[in-house]
Amino acid sequence: MLMLGIALLSGALSVLVMLPAAQHLRSFQDGEQTSATLHTEGSCMIGQCKVEFRAEGNTVVADLPVGSGGGKSSVGARMTVRYHADDPWVAVRDEDTGGGGAAVLTVISGGTALLFLVTSVVAPVYASRQRRADPVAGVTSPEGGPAGPANP
């Protein structure tokens, strides 16, 4: 039952969180491209990084969305970003427009879900077959021999 719960949780993470994050990153493929500087470092994969760049003559400090890479970069690091002209407050590293780390985590959590789902089905079947094949200790057949499949 625990394995089935892990499978459902991992599948939900893949479908409800990481897949939309990867699609969001891909939506920037046709966005405006510009050079930026890492403004706030943190765990970019969970959306804690910010970049600074110029858009239409204004200096903008934009969030890098969930699933972005670049977490090992330090403040001041230069990078190329893409943003939507109508919303420059969110930018994506140019390297992440293919889905970035979110796409990788989608595959990993989906694979984990599949593994635990198969295991949660196979384990009880295997256990029930083992119980039928093993003779029960202390039980004898009417002929006096051990009880089992060959000696009912």
Short mmCIF file of C-alpha atoms in Angstrom, two decimals:
data_model
loop_
_atom_site.label_atom_id
_atom_site.label_comp_id
_atom_site.label_asym_id
_atom_site.label_seq_id
_atom_site.Cartn_x
_atom_site.Cartn_y
_atom_site.Cartn_z
CA MET A 1 0.00 0.00 0.00
CA LEU A 2 2.91 2.33 0.79
CA MET A 3 4.41 1.69 -2.65
CA LEU A 4 1.14 2.55 -4.33
CA GLY A 5 1.01 5.80 -2.35
CA ILE A 6 4.56 6.68 -3.40
CA ALA A 7 3.68 5.89 -7.02
CA LEU A 8 0.62 8.14 -6.91
CA LEU A 9 2.54 10.97 -5.21
CA SER A 10 5.42 10.77 -7.67
CA GLY A 11 3.04 10.62 -10.64
CA ALA A 12 1.13 13.63 -9.35
CA LEU A 13 4.40 15.56 -8.95
CA SER A 14 5.33 14.72 -12.51
CA VAL A 15 1.99 15.58 -14.10
CA LEU A 16 0.76 18.45 -11.93
CA VAL A 17 4.01 20.32 -11.13
CA MET A 18 7.00 19.46 -13.29
CA LEU A 19 5.27 19.01 -16.67
CA PRO A 20 3.60 22.46 -16.53
CA ALA A 21 6.91 23.98 -15.36
CA ALA A 22 8.70 22.49 -18.37
CA GLN A 23 5.96 23.76 -20.71
CA HIS A 24 6.23 27.23 -19.15
CA LEU A 25 9.98 27.28 -19.80
CA ARG A 26 9.41 26.19 -23.42
CA SER A 27 6.95 29.06 -23.94
CA PHE A 28 9.90 31.49 -23.87
CA GLN A 29 11.54 30.02 -27.00
CA ASP A 30 10.23 32.88 -29.14
CA GLY A 31 10.72 35.57 -26.46
CA GLU A 32 13.02 38.59 -26.56
CA GLN A 33 16.66 37.65 -26.04
CA THR A 34 19.03 39.81 -23.99
CA SER A 35 22.11 39.63 -21.80
CA ALA A 36 21.50 39.57 -18.03
CA THR A 37 23.34 39.39 -14.73
CA LEU A 38 22.44 37.04 -11.90
CA HIS A 39 21.02 39.38 -9.26
CA THR A 40 19.92 36.99 -6.49
CA GLU A 41 21.34 33.51 -6.15
CA GLY A 42 19.62 30.59 -4.52
CA SER A 43 18.06 27.36 -5.63
CA CYS A 44 17.05 28.28 -9.17
CA MET A 45 15.35 24.90 -9.60
CA ILE A 46 12.68 25.96 -7.08
CA GLY A 47 12.43 29.53 -8.34
CA GLN A 48 14.61 31.46 -5.90
CA CYS A 49 16.92 33.19 -8.43
CA LYS A 50 16.54 36.63 -9.99
CA VAL A 51 18.30 38.24 -12.95
CA GLU A 52 18.83 41.88 -13.84
CA PHE A 53 18.68 43.16 -17.43
CA ARG A 54 17.51 46.08 -19.53
CA ALA A 55 14.17 45.86 -21.33
CA GLU A 56 12.92 48.76 -23.45
CA GLY A 57 15.32 51.16 -21.71
CA ASN A 58 14.35 50.14 -18.16
CA THR A 59 16.36 48.08 -15.70
CA VAL A 60 14.33 45.03 -14.72
CA VAL A 61 14.92 42.51 -11.93
CA ALA A 62 13.07 39.41 -13.07
CA ASP A 63 12.40 36.05 -11.45
CA LEU A 64 13.74 32.85 -12.96
CA PRO A 65 10.79 30.42 -12.79
CA VAL A 66 10.67 26.99 -11.18
CA GLY A 67 12.74 24.48 -13.13
CA SER A 68 15.45 26.94 -14.15
CA GLY A 69 19.11 25.99 -14.09
CA GLY A 70 22.02 28.18 -13.11
CA GLY A 71 21.94 27.56 -9.38
CA LYS A 72 25.70 27.07 -9.23
CA SER A 73 26.34 30.52 -10.70
CA SER A 74 27.28 33.29 -8.31
CA VAL A 75 25.84 36.80 -8.13
CA GLY A 76 27.15 38.89 -10.99
CA ALA A 77 27.46 35.98 -13.42
CA ARG A 78 26.51 36.91 -16.99
CA MET A 79 23.93 34.86 -18.87
CA THR A 80 21.60 35.14 -21.83
CA VAL A 81 17.89 35.22 -20.97
CA ARG A 82 14.61 35.36 -22.83
CA TYR A 83 11.50 37.21 -21.68
CA HIS A 84 8.08 38.10 -23.07
CA ALA A 85 7.92 41.75 -24.15
CA ASP A 86 4.52 42.19 -22.45
CA ASP A 87 5.83 40.74 -19.13
CA PRO A 88 9.55 41.34 -18.55
CA TRP A 89 9.25 40.45 -14.83
CA VAL A 90 9.77 36.77 -15.61
CA ALA A 91 12.79 35.65 -17.62
CA VAL A 92 14.22 32.27 -18.56
CA ARG A 93 17.85 31.38 -19.17
CA ASP A 94 18.32 30.73 -22.88
CA GLU A 95 19.67 27.25 -22.06
CA ASP A 96 16.40 26.40 -20.26
CA THR A 97 13.98 27.15 -23.12
CA GLY A 98 13.98 23.46 -24.03
CA GLY A 99 12.38 22.62 -20.68
CA GLY A 100 15.47 22.84 -18.48
CA GLY A 101 15.72 20.88 -15.27
CA ALA A 102 11.94 20.66 -15.09
CA ALA A 103 11.89 18.37 -18.12
CA VAL A 104 14.52 16.12 -16.52
CA LEU A 105 12.61 15.99 -13.23
CA THR A 106 9.39 15.21 -15.11
CA VAL A 107 11.02 12.12 -16.61
CA ILE A 108 12.63 11.09 -13.31
CA SER A 109 9.47 11.44 -11.21
CA GLY A 110 7.38 9.80 -13.94
CA GLY A 111 9.81 6.88 -14.09
CA THR A 112 9.76 6.61 -10.31
CA ALA A 113 5.97 6.55 -10.36
CA LEU A 114 5.98 3.77 -12.95
CA LEU A 115 8.56 1.75 -11.00
CA PHE A 116 6.60 1.96 -7.74
CA LEU A 117 3.31 1.25 -9.52
CA VAL A 118 4.69 -1.94 -11.09
CA THR A 119 6.30 -2.95 -7.78
CA SER A 120 3.05 -2.38 -5.87
CA VAL A 121 1.30 -4.80 -8.25
CA VAL A 122 4.05 -7.41 -8.59
CA ALA A 123 4.99 -7.67 -4.88
CA PRO A 124 1.58 -8.89 -3.62
CA VAL A 125 1.27 -11.37 -6.50
CA TYR A 126 4.74 -12.75 -5.77
CA ALA A 127 4.00 -12.94 -2.03
CA SER A 128 0.73 -14.81 -2.55
CA ARG A 129 2.42 -17.34 -4.85
CA GLN A 130 5.17 -17.86 -2.28
CA ARG A 131 2.58 -18.54 0.43
CA ARG A 132 0.87 -21.19 -1.70
CA ALA A 133 4.17 -22.87 -2.61
CA ASP A 134 5.61 -23.03 0.94
CA PRO A 135 4.30 -25.78 3.20
CA VAL A 136 2.88 -24.57 6.47
CA ALA A 137 5.10 -25.50 9.42
CA GLY A 138 3.64 -28.13 11.72
CA VAL A 139 0.75 -29.12 9.43
CA THR A 140 0.75 -32.69 8.18
CA SER A 141 -1.23 -34.41 5.50
CA PRO A 142 -3.60 -37.29 6.31
CA GLU A 143 -0.86 -39.76 5.26
CA GLY A 144 1.45 -38.32 7.91
CA GLY A 145 3.88 -36.55 5.53
CA PRO A 146 4.35 -32.80 5.25
CA ALA A 147 1.52 -30.87 3.65
CA GLY A 148 2.28 -29.11 0.38
CA PRO A 149 1.39 -28.97 -3.29
CA ALA A 150 2.72 -32.48 -3.96
CA ASN A 151 1.21 -33.92 -0.77
CA PRO A 152 -2.21 -32.39 -0.04
#
